[in-house]
Amino acid sequence: MAREFYEAEGIDNEYERITQTIFTDHHSEQAIVYSYLHKKVENLSMINGGDWKRHLYTNKSKLLYFAYGSCMDNERFKLGKVDHLFKNIVGCGLATNFSLAYTVHFQDGSRADMIEADDIVEGKVYEINQEALHYLYEREGVMANIYRPAFINVEINGVLHKNVLTFLVMNKKEEVAPPEHYSNEILRGAKGFVSSGYYRKLEKKLLTLK
C-alpha cells in the first residue's frame, strides 16, 4: 500500500481508504477508493465538479469530440449559428463496447445515449476548440446533470484514439421513442457518413421504438 501512502487504519496516512459503490450501466460493484485527507488539501486548487479526467482532457485548446446523436446533423448547428465551430470533421469514428439507446426522457420523447454493450456505435468525430466545448456543455445540459462528459476510445480510419470526448446520459431510464424531428436530425446527420449497415441499423431502431 506504500504507493498510496496508506499503512493501516488509525495511522497518520496520506489518504483515507474507503469502500465505494461503483455503478455501471448493468450492475454495481464495490471498489476500494483512496481519498486525500481534507487537512492536507487546504492550499491546493479546487477542480470544478471534482472530475479529474474532465479537468485534464478538456483543458486544451483543441480536442476530439465523438458525436453519435443529433450533433451529427450540421443543419442544427446552422440553426444555432455555430456551424463554423464544427467544420473540422476528422472522420467516422467507431466506439466499441457501446450500443445506441434512447434513455433520457423529455416531454416530447427521448434523446440518444450510449450504454455499455458488446456492440459498436458509429458517429462523427470533430476537432473542436473551447468555444465549441462551451456550446456543447449548454446543449447537452451538463450543468443540469442531464448528460456528463465522458472520455472513450474511438477508432478513426483504423487508428485508435484514446480519451475522445463524448456525452453520456447520467440518469438512464427505460427506452422510449424520440420525437420525429430528433429522429430526422440523427438520420440526416448520419446519411452518407456512417456505414450503410449502421445507417440501416439506426433506421430499424427508430422504427422499433415507435
mmCIF file with all atom_site columns, C-alpha atoms in Angstrom:
data_model
loop_
_atom_site.group_PDB
_atom_site.id
_atom_site.type_symbol
_atom_site.label_atom_id
_atom_site.label_alt_id
_atom_site.label_comp_id
_atom_site.label_asym_id
_atom_site.label_entity_id
_atom_site.label_seq_id
_atom_site.pdbx_PDB_ins_code
_atom_site.Cartn_x
_atom_site.Cartn_y
_atom_site.Cartn_z
_atom_site.occupancy
_atom_site.B_iso_or_equiv
_atom_site.pdbx_formal_charge
_atom_site.auth_seq_id
_atom_site.auth_comp_id
_atom_site.auth_asym_id
_atom_site.auth_atom_id
_atom_site.pdbx_PDB_model_num
ATOM 1   C CA . MET A 1 1   ? 0.000   0.000  0.000   1.00 0.00 ? 1   MET A CA 1
ATOM 2   C CA . ALA A 1 2   ? 3.059   2.271  0.085   1.00 0.00 ? 2   ALA A CA 1
ATOM 3   C CA . ARG A 1 3   ? 2.201   3.777  -3.294  1.00 0.00 ? 3   ARG A CA 1
ATOM 4   C CA . GLU A 1 4   ? -0.971  5.345  -1.819  1.00 0.00 ? 4   GLU A CA 1
ATOM 5   C CA . PHE A 1 5   ? 0.897   6.203  1.409   1.00 0.00 ? 5   PHE A CA 1
ATOM 6   C CA . TYR A 1 6   ? -1.621  4.153  3.354   1.00 0.00 ? 6   TYR A CA 1
ATOM 7   C CA . GLU A 1 7   ? -0.333  1.847  6.079   1.00 0.00 ? 7   GLU A CA 1
ATOM 8   C CA . ALA A 1 8   ? -3.323  0.947  8.249   1.00 0.00 ? 8   ALA A CA 1
ATOM 9   C CA . GLU A 1 9   ? -6.374  2.488  9.841   1.00 0.00 ? 9   GLU A CA 1
ATOM 10  C CA . GLY A 1 10  ? -5.510  4.814  12.703  1.00 0.00 ? 10  GLY A CA 1
ATOM 11  C CA . ILE A 1 11  ? -2.034  5.641  11.386  1.00 0.00 ? 11  ILE A CA 1
ATOM 12  C CA . ASP A 1 12  ? -1.142  9.098  10.061  1.00 0.00 ? 12  ASP A CA 1
ATOM 13  C CA . ASN A 1 13  ? -1.780  8.214  6.395   1.00 0.00 ? 13  ASN A CA 1
ATOM 14  C CA . GLU A 1 14  ? -1.603  10.411 3.337   1.00 0.00 ? 14  GLU A CA 1
ATOM 15  C CA . TYR A 1 15  ? -5.021  9.106  2.227   1.00 0.00 ? 15  TYR A CA 1
ATOM 16  C CA . GLU A 1 16  ? -8.172  7.671  3.690   1.00 0.00 ? 16  GLU A CA 1
ATOM 17  C CA . ARG A 1 17  ? -9.095  4.230  2.346   1.00 0.00 ? 17  ARG A CA 1
ATOM 18  C CA . ILE A 1 18  ? -12.841 3.783  1.840   1.00 0.00 ? 18  ILE A CA 1
ATOM 19  C CA . THR A 1 19  ? -15.153 1.341  0.093   1.00 0.00 ? 19  THR A CA 1
ATOM 20  C CA . GLN A 1 20  ? -17.335 2.919  -2.578  1.00 0.00 ? 20  GLN A CA 1
ATOM 21  C CA . THR A 1 21  ? -20.148 1.531  -4.741  1.00 0.00 ? 21  THR A CA 1
ATOM 22  C CA . ILE A 1 22  ? -19.245 1.882  -8.440  1.00 0.00 ? 22  ILE A CA 1
ATOM 23  C CA . PHE A 1 23  ? -22.136 1.765  -10.899 1.00 0.00 ? 23  PHE A CA 1
ATOM 24  C CA . THR A 1 24  ? -22.018 0.568  -14.497 1.00 0.00 ? 24  THR A CA 1
ATOM 25  C CA . ASP A 1 25  ? -24.912 0.514  -16.969 1.00 0.00 ? 25  ASP A CA 1
ATOM 26  C CA . HIS A 1 26  ? -25.824 -3.014 -15.882 1.00 0.00 ? 26  HIS A CA 1
ATOM 27  C CA . HIS A 1 27  ? -24.705 -3.618 -12.306 1.00 0.00 ? 27  HIS A CA 1
ATOM 28  C CA . SER A 1 28  ? -22.776 -2.241 -9.359  1.00 0.00 ? 28  SER A CA 1
ATOM 29  C CA . GLU A 1 29  ? -19.547 -3.312 -7.696  1.00 0.00 ? 29  GLU A CA 1
ATOM 30  C CA . GLN A 1 30  ? -17.664 -2.482 -4.529  1.00 0.00 ? 30  GLN A CA 1
ATOM 31  C CA . ALA A 1 31  ? -14.280 -0.825 -5.018  1.00 0.00 ? 31  ALA A CA 1
ATOM 32  C CA . ILE A 1 32  ? -11.553 0.471  -2.738  1.00 0.00 ? 32  ILE A CA 1
ATOM 33  C CA . VAL A 1 33  ? -11.060 4.218  -3.171  1.00 0.00 ? 33  VAL A CA 1
ATOM 34  C CA . TYR A 1 34  ? -8.247  6.339  -1.773  1.00 0.00 ? 34  TYR A CA 1
ATOM 35  C CA . SER A 1 35  ? -9.378  9.813  -0.737  1.00 0.00 ? 35  SER A CA 1
ATOM 36  C CA . TYR A 1 36  ? -6.828  12.513 0.026   1.00 0.00 ? 36  TYR A CA 1
ATOM 37  C CA . LEU A 1 37  ? -7.213  13.775 3.592   1.00 0.00 ? 37  LEU A CA 1
ATOM 38  C CA . HIS A 1 38  ? -9.011  17.131 3.902   1.00 0.00 ? 38  HIS A CA 1
ATOM 39  C CA . LYS A 1 39  ? -6.414  18.538 6.261   1.00 0.00 ? 39  LYS A CA 1
ATOM 40  C CA . LYS A 1 40  ? -3.789  18.124 3.526   1.00 0.00 ? 40  LYS A CA 1
ATOM 41  C CA . VAL A 1 41  ? -5.650  19.894 0.686   1.00 0.00 ? 41  VAL A CA 1
ATOM 42  C CA . GLU A 1 42  ? -6.138  23.357 2.158   1.00 0.00 ? 42  GLU A CA 1
ATOM 43  C CA . ASN A 1 43  ? -3.621  25.006 -0.185  1.00 0.00 ? 43  ASN A CA 1
ATOM 44  C CA . LEU A 1 44  ? -4.446  23.003 -3.311  1.00 0.00 ? 44  LEU A CA 1
ATOM 45  C CA . SER A 1 45  ? -6.516  24.199 -6.273  1.00 0.00 ? 45  SER A CA 1
ATOM 46  C CA . MET A 1 46  ? -10.169 23.142 -6.474  1.00 0.00 ? 46  MET A CA 1
ATOM 47  C CA . ILE A 1 47  ? -11.242 21.064 -9.508  1.00 0.00 ? 47  ILE A CA 1
ATOM 48  C CA . ASN A 1 48  ? -14.745 22.144 -10.533 1.00 0.00 ? 48  ASN A CA 1
ATOM 49  C CA . GLY A 1 49  ? -17.127 19.207 -10.323 1.00 0.00 ? 49  GLY A CA 1
ATOM 50  C CA . GLY A 1 50  ? -14.445 17.032 -8.758  1.00 0.00 ? 50  GLY A CA 1
ATOM 51  C CA . ASP A 1 51  ? -13.805 15.190 -12.040 1.00 0.00 ? 51  ASP A CA 1
ATOM 52  C CA . TRP A 1 52  ? -10.046 14.989 -12.606 1.00 0.00 ? 52  TRP A CA 1
ATOM 53  C CA . LYS A 1 53  ? -10.294 13.339 -16.005 1.00 0.00 ? 53  LYS A CA 1
ATOM 54  C CA . ARG A 1 54  ? -12.682 16.012 -17.257 1.00 0.00 ? 54  ARG A CA 1
ATOM 55  C CA . HIS A 1 55  ? -10.331 18.688 -15.913 1.00 0.00 ? 55  HIS A CA 1
ATOM 56  C CA . LEU A 1 56  ? -7.307  17.061 -17.532 1.00 0.00 ? 56  LEU A CA 1
ATOM 57  C CA . TYR A 1 57  ? -8.677  16.331 -21.002 1.00 0.00 ? 57  TYR A CA 1
ATOM 58  C CA . THR A 1 58  ? -10.928 19.347 -21.622 1.00 0.00 ? 58  THR A CA 1
ATOM 59  C CA . ASN A 1 59  ? -8.369  21.922 -20.539 1.00 0.00 ? 59  ASN A CA 1
ATOM 60  C CA . LYS A 1 60  ? -6.887  22.031 -24.046 1.00 0.00 ? 60  LYS A CA 1
ATOM 61  C CA . SER A 1 61  ? -7.119  24.410 -26.982 1.00 0.00 ? 61  SER A CA 1
ATOM 62  C CA . LYS A 1 62  ? -8.100  21.551 -29.333 1.00 0.00 ? 62  LYS A CA 1
ATOM 63  C CA . LEU A 1 63  ? -9.735  18.205 -28.598 1.00 0.00 ? 63  LEU A CA 1
ATOM 64  C CA . LEU A 1 64  ? -11.561 15.403 -30.408 1.00 0.00 ? 64  LEU A CA 1
ATOM 65  C CA . TYR A 1 65  ? -15.327 15.073 -29.945 1.00 0.00 ? 65  TYR A CA 1
ATOM 66  C CA . PHE A 1 66  ? -17.366 11.967 -30.858 1.00 0.00 ? 66  PHE A CA 1
ATOM 67  C CA . ALA A 1 67  ? -20.967 12.811 -31.864 1.00 0.00 ? 67  ALA A CA 1
ATOM 68  C CA . TYR A 1 68  ? -23.452 9.953  -32.170 1.00 0.00 ? 68  TYR A CA 1
ATOM 69  C CA . GLY A 1 69  ? -26.872 11.678 -31.957 1.00 0.00 ? 69  GLY A CA 1
ATOM 70  C CA . SER A 1 70  ? -28.283 14.918 -33.321 1.00 0.00 ? 70  SER A CA 1
ATOM 71  C CA . CYS A 1 71  ? -24.853 16.568 -33.152 1.00 0.00 ? 71  CYS A CA 1
ATOM 72  C CA . MET A 1 72  ? -24.029 14.683 -36.347 1.00 0.00 ? 72  MET A CA 1
ATOM 73  C CA . ASP A 1 73  ? -26.541 16.994 -38.067 1.00 0.00 ? 73  ASP A CA 1
ATOM 74  C CA . ASN A 1 74  ? -24.990 20.175 -39.461 1.00 0.00 ? 74  ASN A CA 1
ATOM 75  C CA . GLU A 1 75  ? -28.433 21.728 -40.034 1.00 0.00 ? 75  GLU A CA 1
ATOM 76  C CA . ARG A 1 76  ? -28.903 22.014 -36.262 1.00 0.00 ? 76  ARG A CA 1
ATOM 77  C CA . PHE A 1 77  ? -25.543 23.743 -35.986 1.00 0.00 ? 77  PHE A CA 1
ATOM 78  C CA . LYS A 1 78  ? -26.596 26.166 -38.734 1.00 0.00 ? 78  LYS A CA 1
ATOM 79  C CA . LEU A 1 79  ? -29.844 26.981 -36.934 1.00 0.00 ? 79  LEU A CA 1
ATOM 80  C CA . GLY A 1 80  ? -27.859 27.661 -33.801 1.00 0.00 ? 80  GLY A CA 1
ATOM 81  C CA . LYS A 1 81  ? -25.372 29.771 -35.794 1.00 0.00 ? 81  LYS A CA 1
ATOM 82  C CA . VAL A 1 82  ? -22.486 27.661 -34.532 1.00 0.00 ? 82  VAL A CA 1
ATOM 83  C CA . ASP A 1 83  ? -21.745 25.613 -37.659 1.00 0.00 ? 83  ASP A CA 1
ATOM 84  C CA . HIS A 1 84  ? -18.418 27.444 -38.046 1.00 0.00 ? 84  HIS A CA 1
ATOM 85  C CA . LEU A 1 85  ? -17.301 25.726 -34.813 1.00 0.00 ? 85  LEU A CA 1
ATOM 86  C CA . PHE A 1 86  ? -17.870 22.240 -36.264 1.00 0.00 ? 86  PHE A CA 1
ATOM 87  C CA . LYS A 1 87  ? -16.225 22.493 -39.673 1.00 0.00 ? 87  LYS A CA 1
ATOM 88  C CA . ASN A 1 88  ? -13.252 20.266 -38.868 1.00 0.00 ? 88  ASN A CA 1
ATOM 89  C CA . ILE A 1 89  ? -14.601 16.721 -39.256 1.00 0.00 ? 89  ILE A CA 1
ATOM 90  C CA . VAL A 1 90  ? -11.812 14.209 -38.636 1.00 0.00 ? 90  VAL A CA 1
ATOM 91  C CA . GLY A 1 91  ? -13.742 11.160 -39.842 1.00 0.00 ? 91  GLY A CA 1
ATOM 92  C CA . CYS A 1 92  ? -16.206 8.422  -38.993 1.00 0.00 ? 92  CYS A CA 1
ATOM 93  C CA . GLY A 1 93  ? -15.481 7.069  -35.526 1.00 0.00 ? 93  GLY A CA 1
ATOM 94  C CA . LEU A 1 94  ? -16.198 3.606  -34.127 1.00 0.00 ? 94  LEU A CA 1
ATOM 95  C CA . ALA A 1 95  ? -16.910 3.394  -30.398 1.00 0.00 ? 95  ALA A CA 1
ATOM 96  C CA . THR A 1 96  ? -16.616 -0.255 -29.402 1.00 0.00 ? 96  THR A CA 1
ATOM 97  C CA . ASN A 1 97  ? -18.290 -1.833 -26.365 1.00 0.00 ? 97  ASN A CA 1
ATOM 98  C CA . PHE A 1 98  ? -21.203 0.589  -26.636 1.00 0.00 ? 98  PHE A CA 1
ATOM 99  C CA . SER A 1 99  ? -24.716 0.400  -28.033 1.00 0.00 ? 99  SER A CA 1
ATOM 100 C CA . LEU A 1 100 ? -27.023 3.244  -29.054 1.00 0.00 ? 100 LEU A CA 1
ATOM 101 C CA . ALA A 1 101 ? -30.053 3.705  -26.809 1.00 0.00 ? 101 ALA A CA 1
ATOM 102 C CA . TYR A 1 102 ? -32.684 6.346  -26.062 1.00 0.00 ? 102 TYR A CA 1
ATOM 103 C CA . THR A 1 103 ? -32.633 6.607  -22.289 1.00 0.00 ? 103 THR A CA 1
ATOM 104 C CA . VAL A 1 104 ? -33.217 10.254 -21.364 1.00 0.00 ? 104 VAL A CA 1
ATOM 105 C CA . HIS A 1 105 ? -36.819 11.461 -21.315 1.00 0.00 ? 105 HIS A CA 1
ATOM 106 C CA . PHE A 1 106 ? -38.234 14.859 -22.258 1.00 0.00 ? 106 PHE A CA 1
ATOM 107 C CA . GLN A 1 107 ? -41.855 15.945 -22.666 1.00 0.00 ? 107 GLN A CA 1
ATOM 108 C CA . ASP A 1 108 ? -41.811 15.221 -26.392 1.00 0.00 ? 108 ASP A CA 1
ATOM 109 C CA . GLY A 1 109 ? -39.893 11.934 -26.188 1.00 0.00 ? 109 GLY A CA 1
ATOM 110 C CA . SER A 1 110 ? -36.394 10.605 -25.613 1.00 0.00 ? 110 SER A CA 1
ATOM 111 C CA . ARG A 1 111 ? -32.892 11.557 -26.702 1.00 0.00 ? 111 ARG A CA 1
ATOM 112 C CA . ALA A 1 112 ? -29.886 9.432  -27.653 1.00 0.00 ? 112 ALA A CA 1
ATOM 113 C CA . ASP A 1 113 ? -27.406 7.819  -25.289 1.00 0.00 ? 113 ASP A CA 1
ATOM 114 C CA . MET A 1 114 ? -24.693 5.170  -25.397 1.00 0.00 ? 114 MET A CA 1
ATOM 115 C CA . ILE A 1 115 ? -24.789 2.249  -22.989 1.00 0.00 ? 115 ILE A CA 1
ATOM 116 C CA . GLU A 1 116 ? -22.208 -0.421 -22.264 1.00 0.00 ? 116 GLU A CA 1
ATOM 117 C CA . ALA A 1 117 ? -22.716 -3.429 -24.536 1.00 0.00 ? 117 ALA A CA 1
ATOM 118 C CA . ASP A 1 118 ? -20.929 -5.847 -26.837 1.00 0.00 ? 118 ASP A CA 1
ATOM 119 C CA . ASP A 1 119 ? -21.639 -3.640 -29.838 1.00 0.00 ? 119 ASP A CA 1
ATOM 120 C CA . ILE A 1 120 ? -20.329 -0.675 -31.855 1.00 0.00 ? 120 ILE A CA 1
ATOM 121 C CA . VAL A 1 121 ? -21.663 2.859  -32.239 1.00 0.00 ? 121 VAL A CA 1
ATOM 122 C CA . GLU A 1 122 ? -20.642 4.880  -35.280 1.00 0.00 ? 122 GLU A CA 1
ATOM 123 C CA . GLY A 1 123 ? -20.509 8.662  -35.276 1.00 0.00 ? 123 GLY A CA 1
ATOM 124 C CA . LYS A 1 124 ? -18.807 11.827 -36.488 1.00 0.00 ? 124 LYS A CA 1
ATOM 125 C CA . VAL A 1 125 ? -15.541 12.877 -34.908 1.00 0.00 ? 125 VAL A CA 1
ATOM 126 C CA . TYR A 1 126 ? -14.866 16.608 -34.850 1.00 0.00 ? 126 TYR A CA 1
ATOM 127 C CA . GLU A 1 127 ? -11.819 18.534 -33.772 1.00 0.00 ? 127 GLU A CA 1
ATOM 128 C CA . ILE A 1 128 ? -13.226 21.329 -31.600 1.00 0.00 ? 128 ILE A CA 1
ATOM 129 C CA . ASN A 1 129 ? -11.987 24.301 -29.603 1.00 0.00 ? 129 ASN A CA 1
ATOM 130 C CA . GLN A 1 130 ? -13.028 25.724 -26.234 1.00 0.00 ? 130 GLN A CA 1
ATOM 131 C CA . GLU A 1 131 ? -15.851 27.809 -27.732 1.00 0.00 ? 131 GLU A CA 1
ATOM 132 C CA . ALA A 1 132 ? -17.401 24.690 -29.257 1.00 0.00 ? 132 ALA A CA 1
ATOM 133 C CA . LEU A 1 133 ? -16.934 22.834 -25.972 1.00 0.00 ? 133 LEU A CA 1
ATOM 134 C CA . HIS A 1 134 ? -18.809 25.571 -24.098 1.00 0.00 ? 134 HIS A CA 1
ATOM 135 C CA . TYR A 1 135 ? -21.666 25.321 -26.619 1.00 0.00 ? 135 TYR A CA 1
ATOM 136 C CA . LEU A 1 136 ? -21.830 21.536 -26.210 1.00 0.00 ? 136 LEU A CA 1
ATOM 137 C CA . TYR A 1 137 ? -21.938 21.810 -22.404 1.00 0.00 ? 137 TYR A CA 1
ATOM 138 C CA . GLU A 1 138 ? -25.000 24.043 -22.710 1.00 0.00 ? 138 GLU A CA 1
ATOM 139 C CA . ARG A 1 139 ? -26.664 21.956 -25.415 1.00 0.00 ? 139 ARG A CA 1
ATOM 140 C CA . GLU A 1 140 ? -26.144 18.674 -23.553 1.00 0.00 ? 140 GLU A CA 1
ATOM 141 C CA . GLY A 1 141 ? -27.320 20.077 -20.213 1.00 0.00 ? 141 GLY A CA 1
ATOM 142 C CA . VAL A 1 142 ? -24.092 19.263 -18.381 1.00 0.00 ? 142 VAL A CA 1
ATOM 143 C CA . MET A 1 143 ? -24.732 21.722 -15.549 1.00 0.00 ? 143 MET A CA 1
ATOM 144 C CA . ALA A 1 144 ? -28.281 20.346 -15.185 1.00 0.00 ? 144 ALA A CA 1
ATOM 145 C CA . ASN A 1 145 ? -26.870 16.790 -14.842 1.00 0.00 ? 145 ASN A CA 1
ATOM 146 C CA . ILE A 1 146 ? -28.635 15.534 -17.969 1.00 0.00 ? 146 ILE A CA 1
ATOM 147 C CA . TYR A 1 147 ? -25.501 14.419 -19.812 1.00 0.00 ? 147 TYR A CA 1
ATOM 148 C CA . ARG A 1 148 ? -21.967 14.132 -18.483 1.00 0.00 ? 148 ARG A CA 1
ATOM 149 C CA . PRO A 1 149 ? -18.674 14.465 -20.363 1.00 0.00 ? 149 PRO A CA 1
ATOM 150 C CA . ALA A 1 150 ? -17.043 11.063 -20.875 1.00 0.00 ? 150 ALA A CA 1
ATOM 151 C CA . PHE A 1 151 ? -13.745 10.033 -22.452 1.00 0.00 ? 151 PHE A CA 1
ATOM 152 C CA . ILE A 1 152 ? -13.743 6.908  -24.562 1.00 0.00 ? 152 ILE A CA 1
ATOM 153 C CA . ASN A 1 153 ? -11.600 5.032  -27.062 1.00 0.00 ? 153 ASN A CA 1
ATOM 154 C CA . VAL A 1 154 ? -12.628 5.663  -30.665 1.00 0.00 ? 154 VAL A CA 1
ATOM 155 C CA . GLU A 1 155 ? -11.222 4.103  -33.828 1.00 0.00 ? 155 GLU A CA 1
ATOM 156 C CA . ILE A 1 156 ? -10.877 6.517  -36.751 1.00 0.00 ? 156 ILE A CA 1
ATOM 157 C CA . ASN A 1 157 ? -9.671  5.202  -40.116 1.00 0.00 ? 157 ASN A CA 1
ATOM 158 C CA . GLY A 1 158 ? -8.121  2.176  -38.451 1.00 0.00 ? 158 GLY A CA 1
ATOM 159 C CA . VAL A 1 159 ? -6.279  4.215  -35.804 1.00 0.00 ? 159 VAL A CA 1
ATOM 160 C CA . LEU A 1 160 ? -7.303  4.005  -32.138 1.00 0.00 ? 160 LEU A CA 1
ATOM 161 C CA . HIS A 1 161 ? -7.636  7.353  -30.381 1.00 0.00 ? 161 HIS A CA 1
ATOM 162 C CA . LYS A 1 162 ? -7.865  7.335  -26.586 1.00 0.00 ? 162 LYS A CA 1
ATOM 163 C CA . ASN A 1 163 ? -9.825  9.697  -24.354 1.00 0.00 ? 163 ASN A CA 1
ATOM 164 C CA . VAL A 1 164 ? -12.070 11.156 -27.062 1.00 0.00 ? 164 VAL A CA 1
ATOM 165 C CA . LEU A 1 165 ? -14.795 13.399 -25.632 1.00 0.00 ? 165 LEU A CA 1
ATOM 166 C CA . THR A 1 166 ? -18.432 12.351 -25.850 1.00 0.00 ? 166 THR A CA 1
ATOM 167 C CA . PHE A 1 167 ? -21.536 12.846 -23.699 1.00 0.00 ? 167 PHE A CA 1
ATOM 168 C CA . LEU A 1 168 ? -23.463 10.115 -21.868 1.00 0.00 ? 168 LEU A CA 1
ATOM 169 C CA . VAL A 1 169 ? -26.799 10.272 -20.059 1.00 0.00 ? 169 VAL A CA 1
ATOM 170 C CA . MET A 1 170 ? -26.440 10.401 -16.291 1.00 0.00 ? 170 MET A CA 1
ATOM 171 C CA . ASN A 1 171 ? -29.828 9.081  -15.119 1.00 0.00 ? 171 ASN A CA 1
ATOM 172 C CA . LYS A 1 172 ? -30.728 6.401  -17.620 1.00 0.00 ? 172 LYS A CA 1
ATOM 173 C CA . LYS A 1 173 ? -34.363 5.316  -17.944 1.00 0.00 ? 173 LYS A CA 1
ATOM 174 C CA . GLU A 1 174 ? -36.235 2.705  -19.932 1.00 0.00 ? 174 GLU A CA 1
ATOM 175 C CA . GLU A 1 175 ? -36.119 3.389  -23.652 1.00 0.00 ? 175 GLU A CA 1
ATOM 176 C CA . VAL A 1 176 ? -38.949 5.301  -25.300 1.00 0.00 ? 176 VAL A CA 1
ATOM 177 C CA . ALA A 1 177 ? -39.270 6.715  -28.810 1.00 0.00 ? 177 ALA A CA 1
ATOM 178 C CA . PRO A 1 178 ? -37.642 10.056 -29.637 1.00 0.00 ? 178 PRO A CA 1
ATOM 179 C CA . PRO A 1 179 ? -39.717 12.769 -31.356 1.00 0.00 ? 179 PRO A CA 1
ATOM 180 C CA . GLU A 1 180 ? -39.827 12.746 -35.131 1.00 0.00 ? 180 GLU A CA 1
ATOM 181 C CA . HIS A 1 181 ? -37.780 15.930 -35.550 1.00 0.00 ? 181 HIS A CA 1
ATOM 182 C CA . TYR A 1 182 ? -34.987 14.458 -33.432 1.00 0.00 ? 182 TYR A CA 1
ATOM 183 C CA . SER A 1 183 ? -35.035 11.167 -35.349 1.00 0.00 ? 183 SER A CA 1
ATOM 184 C CA . ASN A 1 184 ? -34.779 13.132 -38.590 1.00 0.00 ? 184 ASN A CA 1
ATOM 185 C CA . GLU A 1 185 ? -31.763 15.046 -37.275 1.00 0.00 ? 185 GLU A CA 1
ATOM 186 C CA . ILE A 1 186 ? -29.933 11.823 -36.421 1.00 0.00 ? 186 ILE A CA 1
ATOM 187 C CA . LEU A 1 187 ? -30.648 10.212 -39.784 1.00 0.00 ? 187 LEU A CA 1
ATOM 188 C CA . ARG A 1 188 ? -29.850 13.381 -41.717 1.00 0.00 ? 188 ARG A CA 1
ATOM 189 C CA . GLY A 1 189 ? -26.516 13.761 -39.962 1.00 0.00 ? 189 GLY A CA 1
ATOM 190 C CA . ALA A 1 190 ? -25.623 10.100 -40.367 1.00 0.00 ? 190 ALA A CA 1
ATOM 191 C CA . LYS A 1 191 ? -26.651 9.625  -44.006 1.00 0.00 ? 191 LYS A CA 1
ATOM 192 C CA . GLY A 1 192 ? -23.709 9.231  -46.353 1.00 0.00 ? 192 GLY A CA 1
ATOM 193 C CA . PHE A 1 193 ? -21.278 9.392  -43.461 1.00 0.00 ? 193 PHE A CA 1
ATOM 194 C CA . VAL A 1 194 ? -21.664 6.269  -41.346 1.00 0.00 ? 194 VAL A CA 1
ATOM 195 C CA . SER A 1 195 ? -21.582 2.840  -42.981 1.00 0.00 ? 195 SER A CA 1
ATOM 196 C CA . SER A 1 196 ? -24.685 1.747  -44.887 1.00 0.00 ? 196 SER A CA 1
ATOM 197 C CA . GLY A 1 197 ? -25.144 -1.176 -42.496 1.00 0.00 ? 197 GLY A CA 1
ATOM 198 C CA . TYR A 1 198 ? -25.064 1.081  -39.456 1.00 0.00 ? 198 TYR A CA 1
ATOM 199 C CA . TYR A 1 199 ? -27.442 3.555  -41.095 1.00 0.00 ? 199 TYR A CA 1
ATOM 200 C CA . ARG A 1 200 ? -29.983 0.759  -41.644 1.00 0.00 ? 200 ARG A CA 1
ATOM 201 C CA . LYS A 1 201 ? -29.498 -0.206 -38.007 1.00 0.00 ? 201 LYS A CA 1
ATOM 202 C CA . LEU A 1 202 ? -30.325 3.362  -36.955 1.00 0.00 ? 202 LEU A CA 1
ATOM 203 C CA . GLU A 1 203 ? -33.488 3.328  -39.059 1.00 0.00 ? 203 GLU A CA 1
ATOM 204 C CA . LYS A 1 204 ? -34.591 -0.049 -37.700 1.00 0.00 ? 204 LYS A CA 1
ATOM 205 C CA . LYS A 1 205 ? -34.025 1.034  -34.105 1.00 0.00 ? 205 LYS A CA 1
ATOM 206 C CA . LEU A 1 206 ? -36.115 4.174  -34.530 1.00 0.00 ? 206 LEU A CA 1
ATOM 207 C CA . LEU A 1 207 ? -38.929 2.251  -36.216 1.00 0.00 ? 207 LEU A CA 1
ATOM 208 C CA . THR A 1 208 ? -38.916 -0.354 -33.455 1.00 0.00 ? 208 THR A CA 1
ATOM 209 C CA . LEU A 1 209 ? -39.377 2.292  -30.755 1.00 0.00 ? 209 LEU A CA 1
ATOM 210 C CA . LYS A 1 210 ? -42.370 3.944  -32.440 1.00 0.00 ? 210 LYS A CA 1
#
